[in-house]
Short mmCIF file of C-alpha atoms in Angstrom, two decimals:
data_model
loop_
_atom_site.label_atom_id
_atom_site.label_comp_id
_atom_site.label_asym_id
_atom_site.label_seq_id
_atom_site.Cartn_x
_atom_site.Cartn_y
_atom_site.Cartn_z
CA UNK A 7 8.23 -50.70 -11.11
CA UNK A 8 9.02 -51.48 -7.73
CA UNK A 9 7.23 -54.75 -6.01
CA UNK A 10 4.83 -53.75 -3.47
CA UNK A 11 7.44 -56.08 -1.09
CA UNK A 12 10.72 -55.25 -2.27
CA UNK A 13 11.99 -51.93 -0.47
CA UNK A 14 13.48 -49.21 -2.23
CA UNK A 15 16.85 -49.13 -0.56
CA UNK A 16 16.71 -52.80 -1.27
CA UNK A 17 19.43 -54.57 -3.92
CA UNK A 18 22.21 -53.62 -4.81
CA UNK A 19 21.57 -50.00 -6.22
CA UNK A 20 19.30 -48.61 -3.66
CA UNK A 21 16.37 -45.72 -5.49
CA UNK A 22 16.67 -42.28 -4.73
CA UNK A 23 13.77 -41.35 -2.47
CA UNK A 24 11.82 -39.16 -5.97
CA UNK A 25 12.27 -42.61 -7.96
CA UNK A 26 10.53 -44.48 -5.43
CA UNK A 27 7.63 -42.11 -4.48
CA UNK A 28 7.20 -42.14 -8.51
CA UNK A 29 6.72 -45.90 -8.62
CA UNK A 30 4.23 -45.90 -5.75
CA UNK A 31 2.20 -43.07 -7.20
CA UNK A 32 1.75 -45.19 -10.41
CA UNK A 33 1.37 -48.21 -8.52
CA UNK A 34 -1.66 -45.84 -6.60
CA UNK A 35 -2.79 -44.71 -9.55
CA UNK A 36 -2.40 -47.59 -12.05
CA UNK A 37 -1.20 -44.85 -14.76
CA UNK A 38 1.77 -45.73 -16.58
CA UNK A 39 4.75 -43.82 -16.91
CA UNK A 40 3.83 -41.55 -14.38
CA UNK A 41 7.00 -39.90 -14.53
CA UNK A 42 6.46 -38.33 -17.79
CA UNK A 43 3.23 -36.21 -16.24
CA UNK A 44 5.23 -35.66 -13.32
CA UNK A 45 8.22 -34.24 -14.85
CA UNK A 46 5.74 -32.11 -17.63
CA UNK A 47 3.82 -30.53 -14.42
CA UNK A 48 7.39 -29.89 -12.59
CA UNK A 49 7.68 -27.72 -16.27
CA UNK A 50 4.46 -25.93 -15.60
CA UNK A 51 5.03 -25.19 -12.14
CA UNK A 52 8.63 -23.80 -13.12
CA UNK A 53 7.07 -21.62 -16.01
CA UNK A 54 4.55 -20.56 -14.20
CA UNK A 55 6.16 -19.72 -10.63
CA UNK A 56 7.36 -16.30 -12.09
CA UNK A 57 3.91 -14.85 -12.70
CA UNK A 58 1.86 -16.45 -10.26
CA UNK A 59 4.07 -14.86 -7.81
CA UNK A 60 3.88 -11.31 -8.78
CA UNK A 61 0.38 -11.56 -8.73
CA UNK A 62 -0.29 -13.10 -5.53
CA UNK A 63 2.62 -10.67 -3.15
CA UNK A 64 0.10 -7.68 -3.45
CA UNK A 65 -2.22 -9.96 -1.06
CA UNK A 66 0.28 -9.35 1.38
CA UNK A 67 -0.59 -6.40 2.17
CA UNK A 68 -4.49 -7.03 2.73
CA UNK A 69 -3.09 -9.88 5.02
CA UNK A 70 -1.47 -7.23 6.63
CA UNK A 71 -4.83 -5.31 6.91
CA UNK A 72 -6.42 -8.21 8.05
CA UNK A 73 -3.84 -8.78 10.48
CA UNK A 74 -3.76 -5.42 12.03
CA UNK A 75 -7.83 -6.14 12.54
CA UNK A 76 -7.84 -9.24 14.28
CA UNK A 77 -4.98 -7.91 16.41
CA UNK A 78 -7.49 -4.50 17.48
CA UNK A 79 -10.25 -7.21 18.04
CA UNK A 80 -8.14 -8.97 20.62
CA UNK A 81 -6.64 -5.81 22.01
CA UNK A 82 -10.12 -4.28 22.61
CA UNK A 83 -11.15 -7.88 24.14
CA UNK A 84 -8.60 -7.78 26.03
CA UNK A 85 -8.81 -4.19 27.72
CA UNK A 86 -12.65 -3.93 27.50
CA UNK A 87 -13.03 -3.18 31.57
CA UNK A 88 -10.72 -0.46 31.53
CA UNK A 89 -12.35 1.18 28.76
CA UNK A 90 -14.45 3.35 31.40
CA UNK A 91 -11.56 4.42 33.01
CA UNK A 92 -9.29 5.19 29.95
CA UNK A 93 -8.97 8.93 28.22
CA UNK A 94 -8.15 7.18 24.92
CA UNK A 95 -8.76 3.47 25.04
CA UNK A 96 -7.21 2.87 21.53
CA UNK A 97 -3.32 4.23 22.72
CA UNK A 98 -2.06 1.42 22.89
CA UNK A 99 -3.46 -0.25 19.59
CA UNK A 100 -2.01 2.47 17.90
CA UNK A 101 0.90 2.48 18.95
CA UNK A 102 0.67 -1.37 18.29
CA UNK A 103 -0.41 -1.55 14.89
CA UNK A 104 2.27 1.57 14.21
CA UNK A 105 5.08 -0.85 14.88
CA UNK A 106 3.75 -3.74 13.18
CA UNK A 107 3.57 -1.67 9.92
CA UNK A 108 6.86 0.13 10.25
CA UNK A 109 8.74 -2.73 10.63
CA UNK A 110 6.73 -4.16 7.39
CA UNK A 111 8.13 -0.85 5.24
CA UNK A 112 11.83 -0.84 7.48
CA UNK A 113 11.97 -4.76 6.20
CA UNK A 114 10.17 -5.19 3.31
CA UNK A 115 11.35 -1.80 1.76
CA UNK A 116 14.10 0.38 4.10
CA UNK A 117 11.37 2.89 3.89
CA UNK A 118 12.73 6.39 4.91
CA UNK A 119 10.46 9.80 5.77
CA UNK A 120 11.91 12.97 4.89
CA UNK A 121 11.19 16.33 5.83
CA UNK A 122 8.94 15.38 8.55
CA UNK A 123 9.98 18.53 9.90
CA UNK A 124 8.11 20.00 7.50
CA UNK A 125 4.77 19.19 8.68
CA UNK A 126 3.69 21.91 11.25
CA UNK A 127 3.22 21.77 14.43
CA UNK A 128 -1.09 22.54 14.30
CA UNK A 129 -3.28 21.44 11.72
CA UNK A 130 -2.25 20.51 8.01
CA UNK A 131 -3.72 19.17 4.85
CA UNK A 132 -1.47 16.63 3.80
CA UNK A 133 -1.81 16.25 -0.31
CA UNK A 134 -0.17 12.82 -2.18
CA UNK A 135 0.46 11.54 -5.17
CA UNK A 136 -1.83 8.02 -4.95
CA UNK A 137 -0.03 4.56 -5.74
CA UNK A 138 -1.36 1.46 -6.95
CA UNK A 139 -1.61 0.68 -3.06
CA UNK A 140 -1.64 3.18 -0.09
CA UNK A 141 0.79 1.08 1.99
CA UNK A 142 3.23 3.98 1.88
CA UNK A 143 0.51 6.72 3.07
CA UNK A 144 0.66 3.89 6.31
CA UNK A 145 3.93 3.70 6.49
CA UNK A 146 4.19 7.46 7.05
CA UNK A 147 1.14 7.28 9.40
CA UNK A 148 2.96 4.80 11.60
CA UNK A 149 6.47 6.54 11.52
CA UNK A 150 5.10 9.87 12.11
CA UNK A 151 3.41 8.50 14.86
CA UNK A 152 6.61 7.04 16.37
CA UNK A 153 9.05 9.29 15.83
CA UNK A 154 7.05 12.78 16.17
CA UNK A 155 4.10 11.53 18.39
CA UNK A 156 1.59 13.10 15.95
CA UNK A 157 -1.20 11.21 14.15
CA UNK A 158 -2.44 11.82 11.14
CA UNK A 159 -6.03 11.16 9.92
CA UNK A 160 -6.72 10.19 6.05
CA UNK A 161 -9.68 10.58 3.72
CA UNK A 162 -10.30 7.92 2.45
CA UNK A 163 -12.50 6.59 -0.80
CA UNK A 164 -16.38 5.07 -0.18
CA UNK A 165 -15.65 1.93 -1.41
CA UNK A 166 -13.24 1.12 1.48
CA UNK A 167 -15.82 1.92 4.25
CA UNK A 168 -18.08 -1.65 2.56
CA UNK A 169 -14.75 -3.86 2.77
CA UNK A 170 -15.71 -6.82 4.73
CA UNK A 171 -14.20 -7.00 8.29
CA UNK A 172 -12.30 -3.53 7.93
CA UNK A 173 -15.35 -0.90 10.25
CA UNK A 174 -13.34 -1.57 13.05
CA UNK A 175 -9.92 -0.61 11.72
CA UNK A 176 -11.19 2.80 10.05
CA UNK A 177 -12.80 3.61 13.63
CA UNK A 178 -9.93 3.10 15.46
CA UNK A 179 -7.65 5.19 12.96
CA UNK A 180 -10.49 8.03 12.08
CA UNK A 181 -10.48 7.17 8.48
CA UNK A 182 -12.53 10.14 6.87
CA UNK A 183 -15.07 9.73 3.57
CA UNK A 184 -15.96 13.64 3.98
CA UNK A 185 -17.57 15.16 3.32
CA UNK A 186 -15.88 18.44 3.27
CA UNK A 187 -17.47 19.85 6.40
CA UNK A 188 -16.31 17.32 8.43
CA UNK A 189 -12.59 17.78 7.55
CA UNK A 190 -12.92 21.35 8.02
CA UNK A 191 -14.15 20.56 11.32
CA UNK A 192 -11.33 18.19 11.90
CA UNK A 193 -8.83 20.57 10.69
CA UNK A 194 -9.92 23.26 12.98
CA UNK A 195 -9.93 20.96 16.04
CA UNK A 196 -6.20 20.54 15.06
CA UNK A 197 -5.86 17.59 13.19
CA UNK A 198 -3.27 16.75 10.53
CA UNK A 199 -5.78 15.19 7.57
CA UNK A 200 -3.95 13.67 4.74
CA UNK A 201 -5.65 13.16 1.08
CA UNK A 202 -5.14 12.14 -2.10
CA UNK A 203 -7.09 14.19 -4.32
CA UNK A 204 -6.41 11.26 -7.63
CA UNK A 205 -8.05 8.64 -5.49
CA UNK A 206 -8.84 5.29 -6.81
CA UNK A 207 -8.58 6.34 -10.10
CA UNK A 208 -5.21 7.92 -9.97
CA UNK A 209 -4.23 4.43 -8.05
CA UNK A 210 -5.31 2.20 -10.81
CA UNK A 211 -4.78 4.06 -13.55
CA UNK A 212 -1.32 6.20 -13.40
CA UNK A 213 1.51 4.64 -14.57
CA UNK A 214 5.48 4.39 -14.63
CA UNK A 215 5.26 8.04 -15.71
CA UNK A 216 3.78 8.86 -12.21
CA UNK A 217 1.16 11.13 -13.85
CA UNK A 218 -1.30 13.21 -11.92
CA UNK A 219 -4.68 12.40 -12.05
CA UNK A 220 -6.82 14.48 -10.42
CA UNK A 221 -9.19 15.70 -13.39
CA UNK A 222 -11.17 18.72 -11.75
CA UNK A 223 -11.16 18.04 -8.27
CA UNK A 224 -10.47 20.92 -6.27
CA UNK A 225 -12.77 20.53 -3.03
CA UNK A 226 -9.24 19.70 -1.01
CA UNK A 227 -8.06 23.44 -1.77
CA UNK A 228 -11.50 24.39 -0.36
CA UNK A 229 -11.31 22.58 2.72
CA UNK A 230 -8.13 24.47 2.96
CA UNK A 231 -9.34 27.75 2.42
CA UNK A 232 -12.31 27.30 4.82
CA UNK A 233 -10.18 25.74 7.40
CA UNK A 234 -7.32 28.47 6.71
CA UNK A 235 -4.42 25.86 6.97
CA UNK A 236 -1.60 25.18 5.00
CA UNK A 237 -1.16 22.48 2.06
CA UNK A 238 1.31 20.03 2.56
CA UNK A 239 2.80 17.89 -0.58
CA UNK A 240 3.56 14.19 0.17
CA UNK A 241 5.08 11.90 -2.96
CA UNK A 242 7.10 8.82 -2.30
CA UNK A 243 9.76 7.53 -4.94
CA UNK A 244 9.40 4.57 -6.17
CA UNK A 245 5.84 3.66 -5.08
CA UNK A 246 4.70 2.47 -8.39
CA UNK A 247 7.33 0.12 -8.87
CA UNK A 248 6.32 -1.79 -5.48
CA UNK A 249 2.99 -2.31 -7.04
CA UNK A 250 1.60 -2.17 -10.22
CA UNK A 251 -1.83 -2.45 -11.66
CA UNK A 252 -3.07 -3.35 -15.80
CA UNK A 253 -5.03 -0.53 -15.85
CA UNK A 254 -3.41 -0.12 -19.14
CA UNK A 255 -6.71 -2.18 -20.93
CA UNK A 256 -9.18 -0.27 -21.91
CA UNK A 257 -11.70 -2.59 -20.76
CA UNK A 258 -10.89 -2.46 -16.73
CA UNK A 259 -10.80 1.40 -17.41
CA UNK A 260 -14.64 1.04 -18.59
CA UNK A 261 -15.65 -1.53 -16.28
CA UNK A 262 -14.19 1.17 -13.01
CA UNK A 263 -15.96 4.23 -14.78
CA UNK A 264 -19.16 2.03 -15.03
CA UNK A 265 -19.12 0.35 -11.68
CA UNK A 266 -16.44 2.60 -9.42
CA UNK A 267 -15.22 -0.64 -8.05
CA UNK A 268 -11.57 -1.33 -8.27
CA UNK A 269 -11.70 -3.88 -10.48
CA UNK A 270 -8.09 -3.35 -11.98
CA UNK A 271 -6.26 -6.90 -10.74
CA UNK A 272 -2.55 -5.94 -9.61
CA UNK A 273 0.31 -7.76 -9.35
CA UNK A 274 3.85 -6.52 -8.09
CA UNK A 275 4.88 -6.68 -4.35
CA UNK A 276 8.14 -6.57 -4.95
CA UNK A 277 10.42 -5.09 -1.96
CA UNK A 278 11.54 -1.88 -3.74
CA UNK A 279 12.77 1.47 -2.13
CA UNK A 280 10.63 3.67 -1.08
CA UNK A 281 11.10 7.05 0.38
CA UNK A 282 8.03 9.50 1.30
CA UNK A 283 9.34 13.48 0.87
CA UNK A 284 7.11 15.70 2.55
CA UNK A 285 7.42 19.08 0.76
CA UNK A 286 7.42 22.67 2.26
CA UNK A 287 4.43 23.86 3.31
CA UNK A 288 1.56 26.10 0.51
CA UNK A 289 0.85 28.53 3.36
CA UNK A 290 -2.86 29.60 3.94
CA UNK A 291 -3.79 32.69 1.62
CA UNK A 292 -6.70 34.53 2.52
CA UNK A 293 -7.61 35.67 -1.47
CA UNK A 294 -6.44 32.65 -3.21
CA UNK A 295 -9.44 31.02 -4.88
CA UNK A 296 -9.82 27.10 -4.78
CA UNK A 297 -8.92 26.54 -8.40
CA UNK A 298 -5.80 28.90 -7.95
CA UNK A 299 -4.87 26.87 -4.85
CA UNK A 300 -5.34 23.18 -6.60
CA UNK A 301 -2.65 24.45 -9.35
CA UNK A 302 -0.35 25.68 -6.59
CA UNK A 303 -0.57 22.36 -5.22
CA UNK A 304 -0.27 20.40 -7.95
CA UNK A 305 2.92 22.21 -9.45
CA UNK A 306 4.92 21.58 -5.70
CA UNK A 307 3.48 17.79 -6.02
CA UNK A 308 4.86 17.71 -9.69
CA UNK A 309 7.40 19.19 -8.52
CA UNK A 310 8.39 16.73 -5.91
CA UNK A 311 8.14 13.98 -8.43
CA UNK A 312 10.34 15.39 -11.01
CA UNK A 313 13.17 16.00 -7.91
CA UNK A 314 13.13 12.55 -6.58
CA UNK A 315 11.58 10.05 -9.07
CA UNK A 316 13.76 9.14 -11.84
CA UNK A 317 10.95 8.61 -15.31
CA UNK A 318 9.81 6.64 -16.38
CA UNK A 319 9.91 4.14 -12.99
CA UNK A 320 11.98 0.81 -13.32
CA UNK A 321 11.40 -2.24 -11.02
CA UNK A 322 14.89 -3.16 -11.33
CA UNK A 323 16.38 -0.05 -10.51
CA UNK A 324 14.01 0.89 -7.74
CA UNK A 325 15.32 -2.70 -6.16
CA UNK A 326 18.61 -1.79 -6.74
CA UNK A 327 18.67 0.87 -4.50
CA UNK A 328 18.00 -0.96 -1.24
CA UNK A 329 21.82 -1.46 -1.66
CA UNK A 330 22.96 2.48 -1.94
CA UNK A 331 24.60 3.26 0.67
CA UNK A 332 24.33 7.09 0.18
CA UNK A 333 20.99 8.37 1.11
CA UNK A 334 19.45 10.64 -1.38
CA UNK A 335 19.33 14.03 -0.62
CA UNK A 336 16.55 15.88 0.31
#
């Protein structure tokens, strides 16, 4: 031990600055060969690291969320007297919030969008496969809103509309819960509505073999049908493998069916590819019949998967291809 008055670049062998913050923290202490507990939590931490770390990176993304709220708070705060005089008051947090989340998917994952120029022109029903997280339904929402000037509403499940802190987010963006006659009204004013007819539980509990789970939902071909627009199919490679969820145990499976929280823990975060495909248009029919119309769509969704998703999904892979070069082809 070092004397509490003999320095610890004193003699003639000065301490390394870890040897002498050991000695003082068992001086502090009093505990004896402090080093050994030192050097067996240093082993912990190490062990540890790994899998504390995938499961904390998916809170990045509510930070994000979060972030993108306290930054509308300020902006309205900011530019509350011109509200009165303002045709849209929330422009400019759009377009504000847009940027801040594409450059999250340009950084964190060179997210591409192809075949935006598939999306018409008037209103659309945009149908997508559902990840474990819908950062890359946001990521599309903010480059289509750059790049084409179009925005695009999303439906969205009732369990987000009681998150704490997040009213103020869905209000600005026009976050829909339904029910269907308010889409159809949106559609018919024009809007481009995107859904996700798996929902929570194709989020939690879909896997690397990116299967469908939509069960017998079919009310988004009716909203269609009623609104007499066309069905647009939205999947994005690699989305799974950014994110993944244990919804693999039976018991979180039980515990969402009882409770329809999402009570699935996740862990993941890693900065994969990911590139949304927008599909060619299902085209309004005036005699299809909703059930006909939900397997139309789900065959060009499939269908979309089986093109650009490699099964079952790899994490390593899907990280490997930030460094292609070659872009793959629509």
């Amino acid at each position: 031990m070092v004397g509490g008055n003999e320095s610890c670049s004193a003699g003639p062998i000065p301490m390394s600055y870890l040897t002498c913050l050991t000695s003082f923290l068992g001086e502090w202490t009093g505990v004896e060969h402090i080093e050994e507990y030192l050097s067996y939590a240093v082993y912990l931490l190490w062990l540890f690291f790994p899998l504390a770390l995938v499961l904390l990176l998916p809170g990045g993304i509510i930070i994000l969320f979060y972030t993108s709220i306290l930054l509308l708070h300020i902006y309205k705060r900011k530019n509350e007297l011109k509200e009165a005089y303002s045709n849209d008051f929330w422009d400019g947090a759009k377009q504000m919030l847009a940027t801040l989340w594409d450059g999250h998917g340009r950084i964190w994952h060179g997210y591409e969008l192809h075949g935006a120029e598939n999306i018409p022109e008037g209103p659309g029903l945009i149908v997508f496969y559902h990840g474990a997280t819908p950062a890359d339904c946001v990521y599309f929402m903010a480059r289509l809103l750059i790049q084409k000037k179009r925005y695009c509403h999303v439906v969205a499940d009732h369990f987000v509309f009681r998150l704490p802190g997040f009213k103020l987010l869905l209000d600005v963006h026009g976050v829909m819960h339904g029910p269907k006659e308010e889409c159809v009204k949106a559609l018919k004013k024009g809007c481009l509505i995107a859904i996700a007819p798996g929902g929570v539980r194709e989020a939690l509990f879909s896997d690397e073999m990116y299967t469908i789970i939509w069960g017998s939902r079919k009310g988004f071909a009716q909203v269609a049908i009623d609104a007499k627009v066309p069905i647009i199919p939205m999947f994005t490679q690699n989305v799974r493998e950014g994110v993944r969820t244990l919804g693999g145990i039976k018991i979180f499976r039980s515990l969402y069916e009882r409770t329809r929280l999402p009570v699935v823990p996740l862990y993941g975060g890693f900065p994969v590819k990911l590139r949304t495909f927008i599909g060619e248009p299902i085209p309004y029919e005036p005699n299809i019949t909703a059930e006909e119309l939900t397997a139309k769509t789900k065959a060009a969704l499939q269908a979309l998967i089986e093109k650009h998703q490699k099964i079952p999904g790899n994490i390593f892979r899907a990280l490997m291809e930030r460094f292609q070069t070659q872009k793959k082809e629509d």
